[in-house]
Amino acid sequence: MSILPGRPGELKCKTVEDRLGPTEGLHLLVQDCAGLASETLAEYVRSFGVAEVALRHYFDGMRVERLELILLSPGVQHLGISKGVGKRNALRLSMSFRAIDGDVNLVRDAIRSFAHEVAHLGFKSAGDRGLGDDEEYAAGVAESCVEYDTFGDTRGYVFPEDIAEPHTSSFDSRQRNSLLSSRRAYVDVAGFFDTGRALVLEDRSGNFRRFCAAQLIGKR
């Protein structure tokens, strides 16, 4: 299920299709419901194509065969229900995201959300029931690893509220543990920054890539 809160209304969307990769490529179906410029649509297409290849590296044998992206303006409601995701080597997904021309942070946020959800599928389709709380931590790590692979850098988060101290008093224990595990992933990624100088992580030493491999490949 893909949910974006907001005002209900009739969506007017334009369909953009692309097939990425020379062989086992991703069939990307973009529903532009925000009237985006061609340059913005091209950036979403490029970014998701690169991100899907990165996820295949971390989750051997897993491939997103078809991805429907529904791009909406801020404040517009969308409730999407997917009946299934297919087999591990041929996932078929539908996801909705906010999009504004010129806002690269929204592209990054979409990539991080995509990585997080596909990581969960990767762990759960590997023949077991997942990793429990460690799975939420690993999915949080996957956000930054795939963002790095897609854009060449990461801050470990996109928006300040992503790493704000969580208010969990109204959550049950499962929700609280999930949120705290995700936040722990952001804190651990921040540990790779050159404190006081770097605003983004550029992994010249390769240590961050090794950390990604240990947390994602090494956990299966």
PDB file of C-alpha atoms in Angstrom:
ATOM      1  CA  MET A   1       0.000   0.000   0.000  1.00  0.00           C
ATOM      2  CA  SER A   2       1.263   3.470  -0.911  1.00  0.00           C
ATOM      3  CA  ILE A   3      -0.393   6.369   0.935  1.00  0.00           C
ATOM      4  CA  LEU A   4       0.142  10.132   0.672  1.00  0.00           C
ATOM      5  CA  PRO A   5      -2.148  12.251   2.854  1.00  0.00           C
ATOM      6  CA  GLY A   6      -3.760  15.437   1.577  1.00  0.00           C
ATOM      7  CA  ARG A   7      -6.811  16.815  -0.137  1.00  0.00           C
ATOM      8  CA  PRO A   8      -8.800  14.378  -2.300  1.00  0.00           C
ATOM      9  CA  GLY A   9      -9.364  15.236  -5.920  1.00  0.00           C
ATOM     10  CA  GLU A  10      -9.298  13.925  -9.452  1.00  0.00           C
ATOM     11  CA  LEU A  11      -5.785  13.278 -10.689  1.00  0.00           C
ATOM     12  CA  LYS A  12      -4.752  14.246 -14.194  1.00  0.00           C
ATOM     13  CA  CYS A  13      -1.691  12.228 -15.040  1.00  0.00           C
ATOM     14  CA  LYS A  14       0.604  11.800 -18.018  1.00  0.00           C
ATOM     15  CA  THR A  15       2.250   8.423 -18.561  1.00  0.00           C
ATOM     16  CA  VAL A  16       5.961   8.157 -19.307  1.00  0.00           C
ATOM     17  CA  GLU A  17       7.489   4.740 -19.985  1.00  0.00           C
ATOM     18  CA  ASP A  18      11.108   3.719 -20.078  1.00  0.00           C
ATOM     19  CA  ARG A  19      13.039   0.475 -20.095  1.00  0.00           C
ATOM     20  CA  LEU A  20      16.389   0.792 -18.373  1.00  0.00           C
ATOM     21  CA  GLY A  21      19.411  -1.409 -18.933  1.00  0.00           C
ATOM     22  CA  PRO A  22      20.587  -3.320 -21.995  1.00  0.00           C
ATOM     23  CA  THR A  23      19.531  -6.785 -20.795  1.00  0.00           C
ATOM     24  CA  GLU A  24      17.649  -7.483 -17.565  1.00  0.00           C
ATOM     25  CA  GLY A  25      16.336  -3.965 -17.456  1.00  0.00           C
ATOM     26  CA  LEU A  26      13.776  -2.289 -15.258  1.00  0.00           C
ATOM     27  CA  HIS A  27      10.425  -1.481 -16.864  1.00  0.00           C
ATOM     28  CA  LEU A  28       9.669   1.916 -15.352  1.00  0.00           C
ATOM     29  CA  LEU A  29       6.183   3.355 -15.710  1.00  0.00           C
ATOM     30  CA  VAL A  30       5.971   6.970 -14.497  1.00  0.00           C
ATOM     31  CA  GLN A  31       2.593   8.532 -13.840  1.00  0.00           C
ATOM     32  CA  ASP A  32       3.257  12.274 -13.851  1.00  0.00           C
ATOM     33  CA  CYS A  33       0.365  13.759 -11.871  1.00  0.00           C
ATOM     34  CA  ALA A  34       2.245  16.960 -11.002  1.00  0.00           C
ATOM     35  CA  GLY A  35       2.839  18.491 -14.442  1.00  0.00           C
ATOM     36  CA  LEU A  36       6.601  18.104 -14.171  1.00  0.00           C
ATOM     37  CA  ALA A  37       9.215  19.370 -16.613  1.00  0.00           C
ATOM     38  CA  SER A  38      10.913  16.805 -18.847  1.00  0.00           C
ATOM     39  CA  GLU A  39      14.229  17.386 -17.018  1.00  0.00           C
ATOM     40  CA  THR A  40      12.623  16.456 -13.694  1.00  0.00           C
ATOM     41  CA  LEU A  41      11.071  13.308 -15.120  1.00  0.00           C
ATOM     42  CA  ALA A  42      14.425  12.363 -16.645  1.00  0.00           C
ATOM     43  CA  GLU A  43      16.094  12.712 -13.231  1.00  0.00           C
ATOM     44  CA  TYR A  44      13.544  10.379 -11.614  1.00  0.00           C
ATOM     45  CA  VAL A  45      14.019   7.845 -14.417  1.00  0.00           C
ATOM     46  CA  ARG A  46      17.820   7.996 -14.162  1.00  0.00           C
ATOM     47  CA  SER A  47      17.865   7.839 -10.361  1.00  0.00           C
ATOM     48  CA  PHE A  48      15.523   4.878 -10.033  1.00  0.00           C
ATOM     49  CA  GLY A  49      17.393   2.990 -12.727  1.00  0.00           C
ATOM     50  CA  VAL A  50      20.695   3.389 -10.866  1.00  0.00           C
ATOM     51  CA  ALA A  51      19.086   2.627  -7.489  1.00  0.00           C
ATOM     52  CA  GLU A  52      17.573  -0.621  -8.750  1.00  0.00           C
ATOM     53  CA  VAL A  53      20.999  -1.806  -9.951  1.00  0.00           C
ATOM     54  CA  ALA A  54      22.490  -0.933  -6.545  1.00  0.00           C
ATOM     55  CA  LEU A  55      19.801  -2.952  -4.773  1.00  0.00           C
ATOM     56  CA  ARG A  56      20.539  -5.934  -6.998  1.00  0.00           C
ATOM     57  CA  HIS A  57      24.164  -5.742  -5.822  1.00  0.00           C
ATOM     58  CA  TYR A  58      23.139  -5.850  -2.176  1.00  0.00           C
ATOM     59  CA  PHE A  59      20.413  -8.497  -2.630  1.00  0.00           C
ATOM     60  CA  ASP A  60      21.710 -11.157  -4.979  1.00  0.00           C
ATOM     61  CA  GLY A  61      19.008 -12.794  -7.065  1.00  0.00           C
ATOM     62  CA  MET A  62      16.496 -10.023  -6.460  1.00  0.00           C
ATOM     63  CA  ARG A  63      15.339  -7.771  -9.295  1.00  0.00           C
ATOM     64  CA  VAL A  64      12.593  -5.212  -9.723  1.00  0.00           C
ATOM     65  CA  GLU A  65      11.050  -6.111 -13.062  1.00  0.00           C
ATOM     66  CA  ARG A  66       8.391  -3.393 -13.178  1.00  0.00           C
ATOM     67  CA  LEU A  67       8.051  -0.232 -11.129  1.00  0.00           C
ATOM     68  CA  GLU A  68       5.170   2.199 -11.356  1.00  0.00           C
ATOM     69  CA  LEU A  69       6.043   5.645  -9.989  1.00  0.00           C
ATOM     70  CA  ILE A  70       3.146   7.955  -9.225  1.00  0.00           C
ATOM     71  CA  LEU A  71       4.474  11.513  -8.827  1.00  0.00           C
ATOM     72  CA  LEU A  72       2.199  14.043  -7.142  1.00  0.00           C
ATOM     73  CA  SER A  73       2.329  17.670  -6.054  1.00  0.00           C
ATOM     74  CA  PRO A  74       2.471  18.443  -2.319  1.00  0.00           C
ATOM     75  CA  GLY A  75      -0.901  18.361  -0.592  1.00  0.00           C
ATOM     76  CA  VAL A  76      -2.585  15.990  -3.037  1.00  0.00           C
ATOM     77  CA  GLN A  77      -3.976  12.762  -1.596  1.00  0.00           C
ATOM     78  CA  HIS A  78      -3.168   9.358  -2.994  1.00  0.00           C
ATOM     79  CA  LEU A  79      -4.234   5.936  -1.719  1.00  0.00           C
ATOM     80  CA  GLY A  80      -2.722   3.102  -3.699  1.00  0.00           C
ATOM     81  CA  ILE A  81      -3.183  -0.608  -3.035  1.00  0.00           C
ATOM     82  CA  SER A  82      -0.971  -3.211  -4.681  1.00  0.00           C
ATOM     83  CA  LYS A  83      -2.277  -6.793  -4.830  1.00  0.00           C
ATOM     84  CA  GLY A  84       1.139  -8.424  -4.907  1.00  0.00           C
ATOM     85  CA  VAL A  85       4.834  -7.942  -5.497  1.00  0.00           C
ATOM     86  CA  GLY A  86       5.649 -11.001  -7.597  1.00  0.00           C
ATOM     87  CA  LYS A  87       8.639 -13.313  -7.263  1.00  0.00           C
ATOM     88  CA  ARG A  88      12.008 -12.325  -5.818  1.00  0.00           C
ATOM     89  CA  ASN A  89      13.626 -12.183  -9.255  1.00  0.00           C
ATOM     90  CA  ALA A  90      10.714 -10.332 -10.851  1.00  0.00           C
ATOM     91  CA  LEU A  91       9.216  -7.862  -8.370  1.00  0.00           C
ATOM     92  CA  ARG A  92       6.382  -5.640  -9.586  1.00  0.00           C
ATOM     93  CA  LEU A  93       5.888  -2.545  -7.427  1.00  0.00           C
ATOM     94  CA  SER A  94       3.809   0.612  -7.371  1.00  0.00           C
ATOM     95  CA  MET A  95       4.875   3.568  -5.215  1.00  0.00           C
ATOM     96  CA  SER A  96       3.788   7.200  -4.919  1.00  0.00           C
ATOM     97  CA  PHE A  97       5.991  10.196  -4.098  1.00  0.00           C
ATOM     98  CA  ARG A  98       5.896  13.975  -3.905  1.00  0.00           C
ATOM     99  CA  ALA A  99       7.643  15.809  -6.735  1.00  0.00           C
ATOM    100  CA  ILE A 100       8.396  19.451  -7.557  1.00  0.00           C
ATOM    101  CA  ASP A 101      10.486  20.776 -10.438  1.00  0.00           C
ATOM    102  CA  GLY A 102      13.998  21.588  -9.255  1.00  0.00           C
ATOM    103  CA  ASP A 103      13.661  19.938  -5.823  1.00  0.00           C
ATOM    104  CA  VAL A 104      16.449  17.338  -5.749  1.00  0.00           C
ATOM    105  CA  ASN A 105      15.738  16.561  -2.090  1.00  0.00           C
ATOM    106  CA  LEU A 106      12.396  15.063  -3.073  1.00  0.00           C
ATOM    107  CA  VAL A 107      14.161  12.826  -5.611  1.00  0.00           C
ATOM    108  CA  ARG A 108      16.603  11.719  -2.913  1.00  0.00           C
ATOM    109  CA  ASP A 109      13.757  11.111  -0.462  1.00  0.00           C
ATOM    110  CA  ALA A 110      11.983   8.951  -3.042  1.00  0.00           C
ATOM    111  CA  ILE A 111      15.145   6.906  -3.636  1.00  0.00           C
ATOM    112  CA  ARG A 112      15.644   6.392   0.100  1.00  0.00           C
ATOM    113  CA  SER A 113      12.024   5.249   0.545  1.00  0.00           C
ATOM    114  CA  PHE A 114      12.361   2.899  -2.436  1.00  0.00           C
ATOM    115  CA  ALA A 115      15.579   1.428  -1.004  1.00  0.00           C
ATOM    116  CA  HIS A 116      14.027   0.990   2.442  1.00  0.00           C
ATOM    117  CA  GLU A 117      10.965  -0.896   1.213  1.00  0.00           C
ATOM    118  CA  VAL A 118      12.850  -3.049  -1.304  1.00  0.00           C
ATOM    119  CA  ALA A 119      15.390  -3.944   1.411  1.00  0.00           C
ATOM    120  CA  HIS A 120      12.539  -5.324   3.535  1.00  0.00           C
ATOM    121  CA  LEU A 121      11.415  -7.417   0.567  1.00  0.00           C
ATOM    122  CA  GLY A 122      14.994  -8.566   0.046  1.00  0.00           C
ATOM    123  CA  PHE A 123      15.391  -9.815   3.610  1.00  0.00           C
ATOM    124  CA  LYS A 124      11.965 -11.426   3.794  1.00  0.00           C
ATOM    125  CA  SER A 125      12.249 -13.165   0.420  1.00  0.00           C
ATOM    126  CA  ALA A 126      15.618 -14.697   1.247  1.00  0.00           C
ATOM    127  CA  GLY A 127      13.933 -17.730   2.783  1.00  0.00           C
ATOM    128  CA  ASP A 128      13.216 -16.576   6.312  1.00  0.00           C
ATOM    129  CA  ARG A 129      10.874 -14.229   8.167  1.00  0.00           C
ATOM    130  CA  GLY A 130      13.248 -11.305   8.240  1.00  0.00           C
ATOM    131  CA  LEU A 131      15.611  -9.975  10.900  1.00  0.00           C
ATOM    132  CA  GLY A 132      13.196  -8.494  13.453  1.00  0.00           C
ATOM    133  CA  ASP A 133      14.343  -5.135  14.807  1.00  0.00           C
ATOM    134  CA  ASP A 134      17.704  -5.632  13.070  1.00  0.00           C
ATOM    135  CA  GLU A 135      15.839  -5.640   9.762  1.00  0.00           C
ATOM    136  CA  GLU A 136      14.507  -2.125  10.365  1.00  0.00           C
ATOM    137  CA  TYR A 137      18.044  -0.998  11.193  1.00  0.00           C
ATOM    138  CA  ALA A 138      19.424  -2.639   8.027  1.00  0.00           C
ATOM    139  CA  ALA A 139      16.656  -1.104   5.890  1.00  0.00           C
ATOM    140  CA  GLY A 140      17.592   2.290   7.349  1.00  0.00           C
ATOM    141  CA  VAL A 141      21.218   1.660   6.398  1.00  0.00           C
ATOM    142  CA  ALA A 142      20.096   0.654   2.887  1.00  0.00           C
ATOM    143  CA  GLU A 143      18.581   4.126   2.431  1.00  0.00           C
ATOM    144  CA  SER A 144      21.976   5.818   2.750  1.00  0.00           C
ATOM    145  CA  CYS A 145      23.905   3.119   0.878  1.00  0.00           C
ATOM    146  CA  VAL A 146      21.617   3.265  -2.155  1.00  0.00           C
ATOM    147  CA  GLU A 147      21.444   7.063  -2.021  1.00  0.00           C
ATOM    148  CA  TYR A 148      25.251   7.109  -2.080  1.00  0.00           C
ATOM    149  CA  ASP A 149      25.366   4.709  -5.027  1.00  0.00           C
ATOM    150  CA  THR A 150      22.774   6.781  -6.905  1.00  0.00           C
ATOM    151  CA  PHE A 151      24.075  10.315  -6.328  1.00  0.00           C
ATOM    152  CA  GLY A 152      27.696   9.828  -5.260  1.00  0.00           C
ATOM    153  CA  ASP A 153      27.162  11.211  -1.757  1.00  0.00           C
ATOM    154  CA  THR A 154      24.793  11.146   1.207  1.00  0.00           C
ATOM    155  CA  ARG A 155      24.127  13.102   4.388  1.00  0.00           C
ATOM    156  CA  GLY A 156      22.565  10.035   5.992  1.00  0.00           C
ATOM    157  CA  TYR A 157      19.161  11.719   5.790  1.00  0.00           C
ATOM    158  CA  VAL A 158      17.285  14.212   3.589  1.00  0.00           C
ATOM    159  CA  PHE A 159      15.122  16.355   5.857  1.00  0.00           C
ATOM    160  CA  PRO A 160      15.997  17.439   9.448  1.00  0.00           C
ATOM    161  CA  GLU A 161      12.886  15.738  10.815  1.00  0.00           C
ATOM    162  CA  ASP A 162      14.306  12.425   9.598  1.00  0.00           C
ATOM    163  CA  ILE A 163      16.846  12.486  12.429  1.00  0.00           C
ATOM    164  CA  ALA A 164      14.920  14.508  15.034  1.00  0.00           C
ATOM    165  CA  GLU A 165      14.493  12.945  18.470  1.00  0.00           C
ATOM    166  CA  PRO A 166      11.392  10.762  18.085  1.00  0.00           C
ATOM    167  CA  HIS A 167       8.327  11.251  20.291  1.00  0.00           C
ATOM    168  CA  THR A 168       7.287   7.674  20.931  1.00  0.00           C
ATOM    169  CA  SER A 169       5.005   8.002  23.948  1.00  0.00           C
ATOM    170  CA  SER A 170       1.886   7.200  21.899  1.00  0.00           C
ATOM    171  CA  PHE A 171       3.505   4.237  20.075  1.00  0.00           C
ATOM    172  CA  ASP A 172       3.255   0.571  20.973  1.00  0.00           C
ATOM    173  CA  SER A 173       6.490  -1.327  21.626  1.00  0.00           C
ATOM    174  CA  ARG A 174       6.767  -2.617  18.057  1.00  0.00           C
ATOM    175  CA  GLN A 175       6.361   0.858  16.538  1.00  0.00           C
ATOM    176  CA  ARG A 176       8.786   2.337  19.068  1.00  0.00           C
ATOM    177  CA  ASN A 177      11.478  -0.272  18.402  1.00  0.00           C
ATOM    178  CA  SER A 178      11.069   0.160  14.652  1.00  0.00           C
ATOM    179  CA  LEU A 179      11.502   3.928  14.822  1.00  0.00           C
ATOM    180  CA  LEU A 180      14.464   3.751  17.180  1.00  0.00           C
ATOM    181  CA  SER A 181      16.174   1.134  14.980  1.00  0.00           C
ATOM    182  CA  SER A 182      15.822   3.386  11.918  1.00  0.00           C
ATOM    183  CA  ARG A 183      17.196   6.353  13.829  1.00  0.00           C
ATOM    184  CA  ARG A 184      20.161   4.246  15.018  1.00  0.00           C
ATOM    185  CA  ALA A 185      20.991   3.589  11.360  1.00  0.00           C
ATOM    186  CA  TYR A 186      21.139   7.335  10.647  1.00  0.00           C
ATOM    187  CA  VAL A 187      23.423   7.869  13.660  1.00  0.00           C
ATOM    188  CA  ASP A 188      25.801   5.092  12.563  1.00  0.00           C
ATOM    189  CA  VAL A 189      26.026   6.487   9.024  1.00  0.00           C
ATOM    190  CA  ALA A 190      26.824   9.923  10.469  1.00  0.00           C
ATOM    191  CA  GLY A 191      29.816   8.315  12.199  1.00  0.00           C
ATOM    192  CA  PHE A 192      31.563   8.090   8.808  1.00  0.00           C
ATOM    193  CA  PHE A 193      31.566  11.870   8.323  1.00  0.00           C
ATOM    194  CA  ASP A 194      34.655  13.999   8.783  1.00  0.00           C
ATOM    195  CA  THR A 195      33.258  15.826  11.812  1.00  0.00           C
ATOM    196  CA  GLY A 196      33.249  19.585  11.532  1.00  0.00           C
ATOM    197  CA  ARG A 197      34.143  19.732   7.855  1.00  0.00           C
ATOM    198  CA  ALA A 198      31.986  17.439   5.708  1.00  0.00           C
ATOM    199  CA  LEU A 199      28.373  18.253   4.947  1.00  0.00           C
ATOM    200  CA  VAL A 200      28.000  15.134   2.814  1.00  0.00           C
ATOM    201  CA  LEU A 201      29.731  11.775   2.878  1.00  0.00           C
ATOM    202  CA  GLU A 202      32.170  11.171   0.040  1.00  0.00           C
ATOM    203  CA  ASP A 203      33.617   7.726   0.675  1.00  0.00           C
ATOM    204  CA  ARG A 204      37.197   8.140  -0.545  1.00  0.00           C
ATOM    205  CA  SER A 205      38.494   5.499   1.889  1.00  0.00           C
ATOM    206  CA  GLY A 206      35.933   2.866   0.936  1.00  0.00           C
ATOM    207  CA  ASN A 207      35.015   2.339   4.602  1.00  0.00           C
ATOM    208  CA  PHE A 208      31.392   3.273   4.069  1.00  0.00           C
ATOM    209  CA  ARG A 209      31.010   0.833   1.174  1.00  0.00           C
ATOM    210  CA  ARG A 210      32.454  -1.924   3.351  1.00  0.00           C
ATOM    211  CA  PHE A 211      29.981  -0.990   6.080  1.00  0.00           C
ATOM    212  CA  CYS A 212      27.110  -1.228   3.566  1.00  0.00           C
ATOM    213  CA  ALA A 213      28.242  -4.651   2.415  1.00  0.00           C
ATOM    214  CA  ALA A 214      28.560  -5.908   5.998  1.00  0.00           C
ATOM    215  CA  GLN A 215      25.103  -4.675   6.996  1.00  0.00           C
ATOM    216  CA  LEU A 216      23.240  -5.707   3.849  1.00  0.00           C
ATOM    217  CA  ILE A 217      25.108  -8.559   2.169  1.00  0.00           C
ATOM    218  CA  GLY A 218      26.556  -9.930   5.408  1.00  0.00           C
ATOM    219  CA  LYS A 219      23.199 -10.101   7.187  1.00  0.00           C
ATOM    220  CA  ARG A 220      21.762 -12.775   4.889  1.00  0.00           C
TER     221      ARG A 220
END
